[in-house]
């Protein structure tokens, strides 16, 4: 579904992503792991069209995304939940969901909100509450729900479990697993390496703008290097 070839992204003199190539097949859950500053978010932003490429090619279902603006990528079935959740804090839960569905036909929005709320019952209970008053976990659920408003085929999640309590982290991963079961193709960036390898089909490891390792997720969790770097006592 997604094919990234020789992707380069620079911020002025900083080379954040240095010629990486990777793929995500239809129905796959692929995770990108790596330390802070490795270039994971930059990679996702490039895939979504939110930062310009300095080099390389990105295609979706065989179609180059080079000249496709963000809104049209959403129209092509892509959706994105950014790092740090970025819910609209002074808007209600309902308004956040409507914003996520702003590219939908008016007639479809209500039905989609109902479907999304079925998956996140807490959001239905809190629909008139400002997003800023929700707990961190609820805000993360809202961020995912907002990204689901367009019923995406391909969902990109950046650090959905960041800063959440362990119990909530498990709930977030349960949702991710459910979405995968429902057939959504997922590209997941995570700091929680153990849980992301447990839920993913394949994984890529990024270090300093490069992909240094890739493989089936279950093999990666048995890899001694991965174990030492990311799955030590702290994980
Ligand atoms: N807007 C920006 N301007 C300049 N440098 C940036 C910007 N965003 C990220 N960087 C740098 O690019 C590198 C990769 O960052 P990022 O993609 O956020 O990594 P990760 O998501 O893996 O933590 C880092 O060195 C970071 O400091
Ligand atoms: Mg990041």
Coordinates of N, CA and C and ligand atoms in Angstrom, one line a residue:
X1 N 0.8 -1.2 0.0 CA 0.0 0.0 0.0 C 0.9 1.3 0.0
X2 N 1.8 1.3 1.0 CA 2.7 2.5 1.1 C 4.1 2.0 0.7
X3 N 4.7 2.8 -0.2 CA 6.1 2.5 -0.6 C 6.9 3.8 -0.5
X4 N 7.9 3.7 0.3 CA 8.8 4.9 0.5 C 10.2 4.5 0.0
X5 N 10.7 5.3 -0.9 CA 12.0 5.0 -1.4 C 13.0 6.1 -1.3
X6 N 14.1 5.9 -0.7 CA 15.3 6.8 -0.6 C 14.8 8.2 0.0
X7 N 13.9 8.1 1.0 CA 13.4 9.4 1.5 C 14.5 10.2 2.3
X8 N 14.6 11.4 1.9 CA 15.5 12.4 2.5 C 14.7 13.6 3.0
X9 N 14.9 13.9 4.3 CA 14.2 15.2 4.8 C 15.3 16.0 5.6
X10 N 15.4 17.2 5.2 CA 16.3 18.1 5.9 C 15.5 19.3 6.5
X11 N 16.0 19.7 7.6 CA 15.5 21.0 8.2 C 16.7 21.9 8.1
X12 N 16.9 22.7 7.1 CA 18.1 23.5 6.9 C 19.3 22.6 6.8
X13 N 20.2 22.9 7.8 CA 21.4 22.1 7.8 C 21.3 20.7 8.4
X14 N 20.1 20.5 9.1 CA 19.9 19.2 9.8 C 19.4 18.2 8.9
X15 N 20.1 17.1 8.7 CA 19.6 16.0 7.9 C 18.8 15.0 8.9
X16 N 17.5 15.1 8.9 CA 16.7 14.4 9.9 C 16.4 12.9 9.4
X17 N 16.2 12.8 8.1 CA 16.0 11.5 7.5 C 16.9 11.3 6.3
X18 N 17.7 10.2 6.3 CA 18.8 10.2 5.3 C 18.7 9.0 4.4
X19 N 17.7 9.1 3.5 CA 17.7 8.1 2.4 C 17.1 6.7 2.8
X20 N 16.0 6.8 3.6 CA 15.4 5.5 4.0 C 14.3 5.0 3.0
X21 N 14.2 3.6 3.0 CA 13.2 3.0 2.2 C 12.5 2.0 3.1
X22 N 11.1 2.0 2.9 CA 10.4 1.0 3.6 C 9.0 0.8 3.0
X23 N 8.3 -0.2 3.3 CA 7.0 -0.5 2.8 C 6.0 -0.9 3.8
X24 N 4.7 -0.6 3.5 CA 3.6 -1.2 4.4 C 2.6 -1.8 3.4
X25 N 2.4 -3.1 3.6 CA 1.4 -3.8 2.7 C 0.0 -3.7 3.2
X26 N -0.9 -3.8 2.4 CA -2.3 -3.7 2.8 C -2.6 -4.7 3.9
X27 N -3.3 -4.2 5.0 CA -3.7 -5.0 6.1 C -2.6 -5.2 7.1
X28 N -1.4 -4.7 6.8 CA -0.3 -4.9 7.8 C -0.3 -3.9 8.9
X29 N 0.3 -4.2 10.0 CA 0.6 -3.3 11.0 C 2.1 -3.2 11.1
X30 N 2.7 -2.1 10.7 CA 4.2 -1.9 10.7 C 4.5 -0.9 11.8
X31 N 5.5 -1.2 12.6 CA 5.9 -0.3 13.6 C 7.4 0.2 13.3
X32 N 7.6 1.5 13.6 CA 8.9 2.1 13.5 C 9.3 2.5 14.9
X33 N 10.4 1.9 15.3 CA 10.9 2.2 16.7 C 12.3 2.9 16.6
X34 N 12.7 3.5 17.7 CA 14.0 4.1 17.7 C 14.0 5.2 18.7
X35 N 15.2 5.6 19.1 CA 15.3 6.6 20.2 C 14.8 8.0 19.8
X36 N 14.6 8.9 20.7 CA 14.2 10.3 20.5 C 15.2 10.9 19.5
X37 N 14.6 11.6 18.5 CA 15.5 12.3 17.5 C 15.9 11.4 16.4
X38 N 15.5 10.2 16.3 CA 15.9 9.3 15.3 C 15.4 9.7 13.9
X39 N 14.3 10.4 13.9 CA 13.7 10.8 12.6 C 12.3 10.2 12.4
X40 N 11.7 9.6 13.4 CA 10.5 8.9 13.2 C 9.3 9.8 12.8
X41 N 9.1 10.9 13.6 CA 8.0 11.8 13.4 C 8.2 12.5 12.0
X42 N 9.5 12.8 11.7 CA 9.7 13.5 10.4 C 9.3 12.5 9.3
X43 N 9.6 11.3 9.4 CA 9.2 10.3 8.4 C 7.7 10.3 8.2
X44 N 7.0 10.2 9.4 CA 5.5 10.2 9.3 C 5.0 11.5 8.7
X45 N 5.6 12.6 9.1 CA 5.1 13.9 8.5 C 5.4 14.0 7.0
X46 N 6.5 13.4 6.6 CA 6.8 13.3 5.1 C 5.7 12.5 4.4
X47 N 5.4 11.3 5.0 CA 4.4 10.4 4.4 C 3.1 11.2 4.2
X48 N 2.7 12.0 5.2 CA 1.4 12.7 5.2 C 1.5 13.9 4.4
X49 N 2.7 14.4 4.0 CA 2.8 15.6 3.2 C 2.9 16.8 4.0
X50 N 3.3 16.7 5.2 CA 3.4 17.9 6.1 C 4.8 18.5 6.2
X51 N 5.8 17.8 5.6 CA 7.1 18.4 5.5 C 7.5 18.1 4.0
X52 N 8.2 19.1 3.4 CA 8.7 18.8 2.0 C 9.9 17.8 2.0
X53 N 9.9 17.0 1.0 CA 11.0 16.0 0.8 C 12.2 16.7 0.2
X54 N 13.4 16.3 0.7 CA 14.6 16.8 0.0 C 15.0 15.8 -1.0
X55 N 14.5 14.6 -0.9 CA 14.7 13.6 -2.0 C 13.9 12.4 -1.7
X56 N 13.8 11.6 -2.7 CA 13.1 10.3 -2.6 C 11.7 10.3 -3.1
X57 N 11.0 9.2 -3.0 CA 9.6 9.0 -3.6 C 8.7 8.4 -2.5
X58 N 7.5 8.8 -2.5 CA 6.5 8.1 -1.7 C 5.3 7.8 -2.5
X59 N 4.8 6.6 -2.5 CA 3.6 6.3 -3.3 C 2.7 5.5 -2.4
X60 N 1.4 5.6 -2.8 CA 0.3 4.9 -2.1 C -0.5 4.2 -3.2
X61 N -0.6 2.9 -3.0 CA -1.2 2.0 -4.0 C -0.7 2.3 -5.4
X62 N 0.6 2.5 -5.5 CA 1.2 2.6 -6.8 C 1.1 4.0 -7.4
X63 N 0.5 5.0 -6.7 CA 0.3 6.3 -7.2 C 1.3 7.2 -6.4
X64 N 2.1 8.0 -7.1 CA 3.1 8.9 -6.5 C 2.3 10.0 -5.7
X65 N 2.8 10.3 -4.5 CA 2.2 11.3 -3.7 C 2.9 12.7 -3.9
X66 N 3.9 12.7 -4.8 CA 4.7 13.9 -4.9 C 3.9 15.2 -5.0
X67 N 2.8 15.2 -5.8 CA 2.1 16.4 -6.0 C 0.7 16.4 -5.3
X68 N 0.6 15.5 -4.3 CA -0.7 15.4 -3.7 C -0.7 16.1 -2.3
X69 N -1.5 17.1 -2.2 CA -1.6 17.9 -0.9 C -2.3 17.0 0.2
X70 N -2.0 17.4 1.4 CA -2.5 16.7 2.6 C -4.0 16.3 2.5
X71 N -4.9 17.3 2.1 CA -6.3 17.0 2.1 C -6.6 15.9 1.1
X72 N -5.9 15.9 0.0 CA -6.2 14.8 -1.0 C -5.6 13.5 -0.5
X73 N -4.6 13.5 0.3 CA -4.1 12.2 0.8 C -5.2 11.6 1.7
X74 N -5.9 12.5 2.5 CA -7.0 12.0 3.3 C -8.1 11.4 2.4
X75 N -8.3 12.1 1.3 CA -9.3 11.6 0.4 C -8.9 10.3 -0.2
X76 N -7.6 10.0 -0.2 CA -7.1 8.7 -0.8 C -7.2 7.6 0.3
X77 N -7.6 7.9 1.5 CA -7.8 6.9 2.5 C -6.7 6.9 3.6
X78 N -5.9 8.0 3.6 CA -4.9 8.1 4.6 C -5.4 9.0 5.8
X79 N -4.9 8.6 7.0 CA -5.3 9.5 8.1 C -4.1 9.4 9.1
X80 N -4.1 10.5 10.0 CA -2.9 10.7 10.8 C -3.3 11.2 12.2
X81 N -2.7 10.5 13.2 CA -2.9 11.0 14.6 C -1.5 11.4 15.0
X82 N -1.2 12.7 15.2 CA 0.2 13.2 15.4 C 0.7 13.0 16.8
X83 N 2.0 13.1 17.0 CA 2.6 13.0 18.3 C 2.1 14.1 19.2
X84 N 1.8 13.8 20.4 CA 1.3 14.8 21.3 C -0.2 15.1 21.2
X85 N -0.9 14.2 20.5 CA -2.3 14.2 20.4 C -2.9 15.4 19.6
X86 N -2.6 16.6 20.0 CA -3.0 17.8 19.3 C -4.5 17.9 19.1
X87 N -5.3 17.5 20.2 CA -6.7 17.7 20.1 C -6.9 19.2 20.2
X88 N -8.1 19.7 19.7 CA -8.4 21.1 19.9 C -9.0 21.3 21.3
X89 N -8.2 21.8 22.2 CA -8.6 21.7 23.6 C -9.8 22.6 24.0
X90 N -10.0 23.7 23.2 CA -11.1 24.6 23.6 C -12.4 24.2 22.8
X91 N -12.3 23.1 22.0 CA -13.5 22.6 21.3 C -14.0 21.4 22.0
X92 N -15.3 21.1 21.9 CA -15.9 20.0 22.5 C -15.4 18.7 21.8
X93 N -15.6 17.6 22.5 CA -15.3 16.3 21.9 C -16.0 16.2 20.5
X94 N -17.3 16.5 20.5 CA -18.1 16.4 19.2 C -17.5 17.3 18.1
X95 N -17.1 18.5 18.5 CA -16.5 19.5 17.5 C -15.2 18.9 17.0
X96 N -14.4 18.3 17.9 CA -13.1 17.7 17.5 C -13.4 16.6 16.4
X97 N -14.4 15.8 16.7 CA -14.7 14.7 15.7 C -15.2 15.3 14.4
X98 N -16.0 16.3 14.5 CA -16.5 17.0 13.3 C -15.3 17.5 12.5
X99 N -14.3 18.1 13.2 CA -13.1 18.6 12.5 C -12.4 17.5 11.8
X100 N -12.3 16.3 12.4 CA -11.7 15.2 11.8 C -12.4 14.7 10.6
X101 N -13.7 15.0 10.6 CA -14.6 14.6 9.4 C -14.9 15.7 8.5
X102 N -14.1 16.8 8.5 CA -14.4 18.0 7.7 C -14.4 17.7 6.2
X103 N -13.7 16.7 5.8 CA -13.6 16.4 4.4 C -14.8 15.5 3.9
X104 N -15.6 15.1 4.9 CA -16.8 14.2 4.6 C -17.9 15.1 4.1
X105 N -18.8 14.4 3.3 CA -20.1 15.1 3.0 C -20.9 15.3 4.2
X106 N -21.6 16.4 4.4 CA -22.3 16.7 5.6 C -23.3 15.6 5.9
X107 N -23.9 15.0 4.9 CA -24.9 13.9 5.2 C -24.3 12.7 5.8
X108 N -23.0 12.5 5.7 CA -22.3 11.3 6.2 C -21.7 11.5 7.6
X109 N -21.6 12.8 8.0 CA -20.8 13.1 9.3 C -21.5 12.5 10.5
X110 N -22.8 12.7 10.6 CA -23.5 12.2 11.8 C -23.4 10.7 12.0
X111 N -23.5 10.0 10.9 CA -23.5 8.5 11.0 C -22.1 8.1 11.4
X112 N -21.1 8.8 10.8 CA -19.7 8.4 11.1 C -19.4 8.7 12.6
X113 N -19.9 9.9 13.1 CA -19.7 10.2 14.5 C -20.2 9.1 15.4
X114 N -21.4 8.6 15.0 CA -22.1 7.5 15.8 C -21.2 6.2 15.8
X115 N -20.7 5.9 14.6 CA -19.9 4.7 14.5 C -18.6 4.8 15.3
X116 N -18.0 6.0 15.2 CA -16.7 6.2 16.0 C -17.0 6.1 17.5
X117 N -18.1 6.7 17.9 CA -18.4 6.7 19.3 C -18.8 5.3 19.8
X118 N -19.3 4.5 18.9 CA -19.5 3.1 19.3 C -18.2 2.4 19.8
X119 N -17.1 2.8 19.1 CA -15.8 2.2 19.5 C -15.3 2.9 20.7
X120 N -15.6 4.1 21.0 CA -15.1 4.9 22.1 C -16.3 5.4 23.0
X121 N -16.9 4.5 23.8 CA -18.1 5.0 24.5 C -17.9 6.2 25.4
X122 N -16.7 6.3 26.0 CA -16.4 7.4 26.9 C -16.6 8.7 26.1
X123 N -16.2 8.7 24.9 CA -16.3 10.0 24.1 C -17.8 10.3 23.9
X124 N -18.6 9.3 23.8 CA -20.1 9.7 23.7 C -20.6 10.3 25.0
X125 N -20.2 9.7 26.1 CA -20.5 10.3 27.4 C -20.0 11.7 27.5
X126 N -18.9 12.0 27.0 CA -18.3 13.3 27.2 C -18.4 14.2 26.0
X127 N -19.3 13.9 25.1 CA -19.3 14.6 23.8 C -19.4 16.1 23.9
X128 N -20.0 16.7 24.9 CA -20.2 18.1 25.0 C -19.1 18.8 25.9
X129 N -18.2 18.0 26.4 CA -17.1 18.5 27.2 C -16.0 19.0 26.3
X130 N -15.3 20.1 26.8 CA -14.1 20.6 26.1 C -13.1 19.5 26.1
X131 N -12.4 19.3 25.0 CA -11.3 18.3 24.9 C -10.2 18.5 25.9
X132 N -10.0 19.8 26.2 CA -8.9 20.2 27.2 C -9.2 19.7 28.6
X133 N -10.5 19.4 28.9 CA -10.8 18.9 30.2 C -10.8 17.4 30.4
X134 N -10.5 16.7 29.3 CA -10.4 15.2 29.3 C -9.0 14.8 29.9
X135 N -9.0 13.6 30.4 CA -7.7 13.0 30.9 C -6.8 12.8 29.7
X136 N -5.5 12.6 30.0 CA -4.6 12.3 28.9 C -5.0 11.1 28.0
X137 N -5.4 10.0 28.7 CA -5.9 8.8 28.0 C -7.1 9.1 27.1
X138 N -8.0 9.9 27.7 CA -9.2 10.2 26.9 C -8.9 11.1 25.7
X139 N -7.9 12.0 25.9 CA -7.5 12.9 24.8 C -6.8 12.0 23.7
X140 N -6.1 11.0 24.1 CA -5.5 10.1 23.1 C -6.6 9.4 22.4
X141 N -7.6 8.9 23.1 CA -8.7 8.2 22.4 C -9.3 9.1 21.4
X142 N -9.5 10.4 21.9 CA -10.2 11.4 21.0 C -9.3 11.6 19.7
X143 N -8.0 11.7 19.9 CA -7.1 11.9 18.8 C -7.2 10.8 17.8
X144 N -7.3 9.5 18.3 CA -7.4 8.4 17.4 C -8.8 8.4 16.7
X145 N -9.8 8.7 17.6 CA -11.2 8.7 17.0 C -11.3 9.8 15.9
X146 N -10.7 10.9 16.2 CA -10.8 12.0 15.2 C -10.1 11.6 13.9
X147 N -9.0 10.8 14.0 CA -8.4 10.3 12.8 C -9.2 9.2 12.1
X148 N -10.1 8.6 12.8 CA -10.9 7.5 12.3 C -12.2 8.1 11.6
X149 N -12.4 9.4 11.8 CA -13.7 10.0 11.2 C -13.8 9.8 9.7
X150 N -12.7 9.7 9.0 CA -12.7 9.6 7.5 C -12.7 8.1 7.1
X151 N -12.9 7.2 8.1 CA -12.9 5.8 7.8 C -11.7 5.3 7.0
X152 N -10.5 5.7 7.5 CA -9.3 5.5 6.7 C -8.9 4.0 6.4
X153 N -8.3 3.8 5.3 CA -7.8 2.5 4.9 C -6.4 2.4 5.6
X154 N -5.7 3.5 5.7 CA -4.3 3.5 6.1 C -4.2 4.6 7.2
X155 N -3.9 4.1 8.4 CA -3.8 5.0 9.6 C -2.4 5.1 10.1
X156 N -2.0 6.3 10.3 CA -0.6 6.6 10.8 C -0.7 7.1 12.2
X157 N -0.1 6.5 13.2 CA -0.1 6.9 14.6 C 1.3 7.2 15.1
X158 N 1.4 8.4 15.6 CA 2.7 8.8 16.2 C 2.7 8.8 17.7
X159 N 3.3 7.9 18.3 CA 3.5 7.8 19.8 C 2.1 7.9 20.5
X160 N 1.2 7.0 20.2 CA -0.1 7.1 20.8 C -0.1 6.8 22.3
X161 N 0.9 6.1 22.8 CA 0.9 5.8 24.3 C 1.8 6.7 25.1
X162 N 2.4 7.7 24.5 CA 3.3 8.6 25.2 C 2.7 9.3 26.4
X163 N 3.3 9.1 27.5 CA 2.9 9.8 28.7 C 1.7 9.3 29.4
X164 N 1.2 8.1 29.0 CA 0.0 7.6 29.6 C 0.3 6.6 30.7
X165 N -0.6 6.4 31.6 CA -0.5 5.4 32.7 C -0.6 4.0 32.1
X166 N 0.1 3.1 32.7 CA 0.2 1.7 32.1 C -1.1 1.1 31.7
X167 N -2.1 1.3 32.6 CA -3.4 0.7 32.3 C -4.0 1.3 31.0
X168 N -3.8 2.6 30.8 CA -4.3 3.3 29.6 C -3.5 2.9 28.4
X169 N -2.2 2.7 28.6 CA -1.3 2.3 27.5 C -1.9 1.0 27.0
X170 N -2.3 0.1 27.8 CA -2.8 -1.2 27.4 C -4.1 -1.0 26.6
X171 N -4.9 -0.1 27.1 CA -6.2 0.2 26.3 C -5.9 0.7 24.9
X172 N -4.9 1.6 24.8 CA -4.6 2.2 23.5 C -4.1 1.0 22.6
X173 N -3.3 0.2 23.1 CA -2.8 -1.0 22.3 C -3.9 -1.9 21.9
X174 N -4.9 -2.1 22.8 CA -6.1 -2.9 22.5 C -6.8 -2.3 21.3
X175 N -7.0 -1.0 21.4 CA -7.7 -0.3 20.2 C -6.9 -0.5 18.9
X176 N -5.6 -0.4 19.0 CA -4.8 -0.5 17.8 C -5.0 -2.0 17.3
X177 N -4.9 -2.9 18.2 CA -5.1 -4.3 17.7 C -6.5 -4.5 17.1
X178 N -7.5 -3.9 17.7 CA -8.9 -4.0 17.1 C -9.0 -3.4 15.7
X179 N -8.3 -2.3 15.6 CA -8.4 -1.6 14.3 C -7.7 -2.5 13.2
X180 N -6.6 -3.1 13.6 CA -5.9 -4.0 12.7 C -6.8 -5.2 12.3
X181 N -7.5 -5.8 13.3 CA -8.4 -6.9 13.1 C -9.5 -6.4 12.1
X182 N -9.9 -5.2 12.2 CA -10.9 -4.6 11.4 C -10.4 -4.4 9.9
X183 N -9.1 -4.6 9.7 CA -8.6 -4.5 8.4 C -7.9 -3.2 8.0
X184 N -7.8 -2.3 9.0 CA -7.1 -1.0 8.8 C -5.6 -1.3 8.7
X185 N -4.9 -0.8 7.7 CA -3.5 -0.8 7.5 C -2.9 0.2 8.4
X186 N -1.9 -0.1 9.2 CA -1.4 0.8 10.3 C 0.1 1.0 10.2
X187 N 0.5 2.2 10.3 CA 2.0 2.6 10.5 C 2.1 3.2 11.8
X188 N 2.8 2.5 12.8 CA 2.8 2.9 14.2 C 4.2 3.3 14.6
X189 N 4.4 4.5 15.1 CA 5.6 4.9 15.7 C 5.4 4.9 17.2
X190 N 6.3 4.2 17.9 CA 6.1 4.0 19.4 C 7.4 4.0 20.1
X191 N 7.3 4.5 21.4 CA 8.5 4.4 22.3 C 8.3 3.1 23.1
X192 N 7.1 2.6 23.2 CA 6.8 1.4 23.9 C 7.1 0.2 23.0
X193 N 8.4 -0.2 22.9 CA 8.9 -1.1 22.0 C 8.3 -2.5 22.2
X194 N 8.2 -2.9 23.5 CA 7.7 -4.2 23.8 C 6.3 -4.4 23.3
X195 N 5.4 -3.4 23.6 CA 4.0 -3.5 23.2 C 3.8 -3.4 21.7
X196 N 4.6 -2.5 21.1 CA 4.4 -2.3 19.7 C 4.9 -3.5 18.9
X197 N 6.0 -4.2 19.4 CA 6.5 -5.4 18.7 C 5.4 -6.5 18.9
X198 N 4.8 -6.5 20.0 CA 3.8 -7.5 20.3 C 2.6 -7.4 19.4
X199 N 2.2 -6.2 19.0 CA 1.0 -6.0 18.2 C 1.3 -5.9 16.7
X200 N 2.6 -5.7 16.3 CA 2.9 -5.4 14.9 C 3.2 -6.7 14.1
X201 N 3.1 -6.6 12.8 CA 3.5 -7.7 11.9 C 5.0 -7.6 11.6
X202 N 5.5 -6.3 11.3 CA 6.9 -6.1 11.0 C 7.3 -4.8 11.7
X203 N 8.6 -4.7 11.8 CA 9.2 -3.5 12.5 C 10.4 -3.0 11.7
X204 N 10.6 -1.7 11.8 CA 11.8 -1.1 11.3 C 12.4 -0.3 12.5
X205 N 13.8 -0.4 12.6 CA 14.4 0.4 13.7 C 15.2 1.5 13.1
X206 N 14.9 2.8 13.6 CA 15.6 4.0 13.1 C 16.6 4.4 14.1
X207 N 17.8 4.9 13.5 CA 18.8 5.5 14.4 C 19.4 6.6 13.5
X208 N 19.4 7.8 14.1 CA 20.0 9.0 13.4 C 19.7 9.1 12.0
X209 N 18.4 9.0 11.7 CA 17.9 9.2 10.3 C 18.0 8.1 9.4
X210 N 18.5 6.9 9.9 CA 18.6 5.7 9.0 C 17.8 4.6 9.6
X211 N 17.4 3.7 8.6 CA 16.9 2.4 9.1 C 18.0 1.4 9.3
X212 N 18.2 1.0 10.5 CA 19.4 0.1 10.8 C 19.0 -1.3 10.9
X213 N 17.7 -1.6 11.0 CA 17.3 -3.0 11.1 C 15.8 -3.1 10.7
X214 N 15.4 -4.2 10.2 CA 14.0 -4.5 9.9 C 13.7 -6.0 9.9
X215 N 12.5 -6.3 10.1 CA 12.1 -7.7 10.1 C 10.8 -8.0 10.7
X216 N 10.4 -9.3 10.7 CA 9.1 -9.6 11.4 C 9.2 -9.2 12.9
X217 N 8.1 -8.7 13.4 CA 8.1 -8.2 14.8 C 8.5 -9.2 15.8
X218 N 8.1 -10.5 15.6 CA 8.4 -11.5 16.6 C 9.9 -11.8 16.6
X219 N 10.5 -11.7 15.4 CA 12.0 -12.0 15.4 C 12.7 -10.8 16.1
X220 N 12.2 -9.6 15.9 CA 12.8 -8.5 16.5 C 12.8 -8.5 18.0
X221 N 11.7 -9.0 18.5 CA 11.6 -9.0 20.0 C 12.6 -10.1 20.6
X222 N 13.0 -11.0 19.7 CA 14.0 -12.0 20.2 C 15.4 -11.6 19.9
X223 N 15.6 -10.5 19.2 CA 16.9 -10.0 18.8 C 17.7 -9.5 20.0
X224 N 18.9 -10.0 20.2 CA 19.6 -9.5 21.4 C 19.9 -8.0 21.4
X225 N 20.3 -7.5 20.2 CA 20.5 -6.1 20.1 C 19.3 -5.2 20.5
X226 N 18.2 -5.6 19.9 CA 16.9 -4.9 20.2 C 16.7 -5.0 21.7
X227 N 16.9 -6.2 22.2 CA 16.6 -6.5 23.6 C 17.5 -5.5 24.5
X228 N 18.8 -5.5 24.2 CA 19.7 -4.6 25.0 C 19.3 -3.2 24.9
X229 N 19.0 -2.7 23.6 CA 18.8 -1.3 23.4 C 17.4 -0.8 23.9
X230 N 16.4 -1.6 23.6 CA 15.1 -1.1 23.8 C 14.2 -1.9 24.8
X231 N 14.6 -3.1 25.1 CA 13.8 -4.0 25.9 C 14.4 -4.4 27.3
X232 N 15.3 -3.5 27.7 CA 16.0 -3.8 28.9 C 15.1 -3.7 30.2
X233 N 15.7 -3.6 31.3 CA 15.0 -3.6 32.6 C 13.8 -2.6 32.6
X234 N 14.1 -1.4 31.9 CA 13.1 -0.3 32.0 C 11.8 -0.7 31.2
X235 N 12.0 -1.5 30.2 CA 10.9 -1.7 29.2 C 9.8 -2.7 29.8
Ligands
LIG1 N1 11.0 21.5 12.7 C1 12.3 21.1 12.9 N2 13.3 22.0 12.7 C2 14.6 21.6 12.8 N3 15.0 20.4 13.2 C3 14.0 19.5 13.5 C4 12.6 19.8 13.4 N4 11.8 18.7 13.7 C5 12.7 17.8 14.0 N5 14.0 18.2 13.9 C6 15.2 17.4 14.2 O1 15.2 16.3 13.3 C7 15.6 15.2 13.9 C8 14.5 14.1 13.9 O2 13.4 14.5 14.7 P1 12.1 13.7 14.8 O3 11.7 13.3 13.5 O4 11.1 14.5 15.6 O5 12.6 12.4 15.6 P2 11.7 11.3 16.5 O6 10.3 11.5 16.1 O7 12.3 10.0 16.1 O8 12.0 11.7 17.9 C9 16.1 15.6 15.3 O9 17.4 15.9 15.3 C10 15.3 16.9 15.6 O10 15.9 17.7 16.4
LIG2 MG1 8.7 11.8 17.4

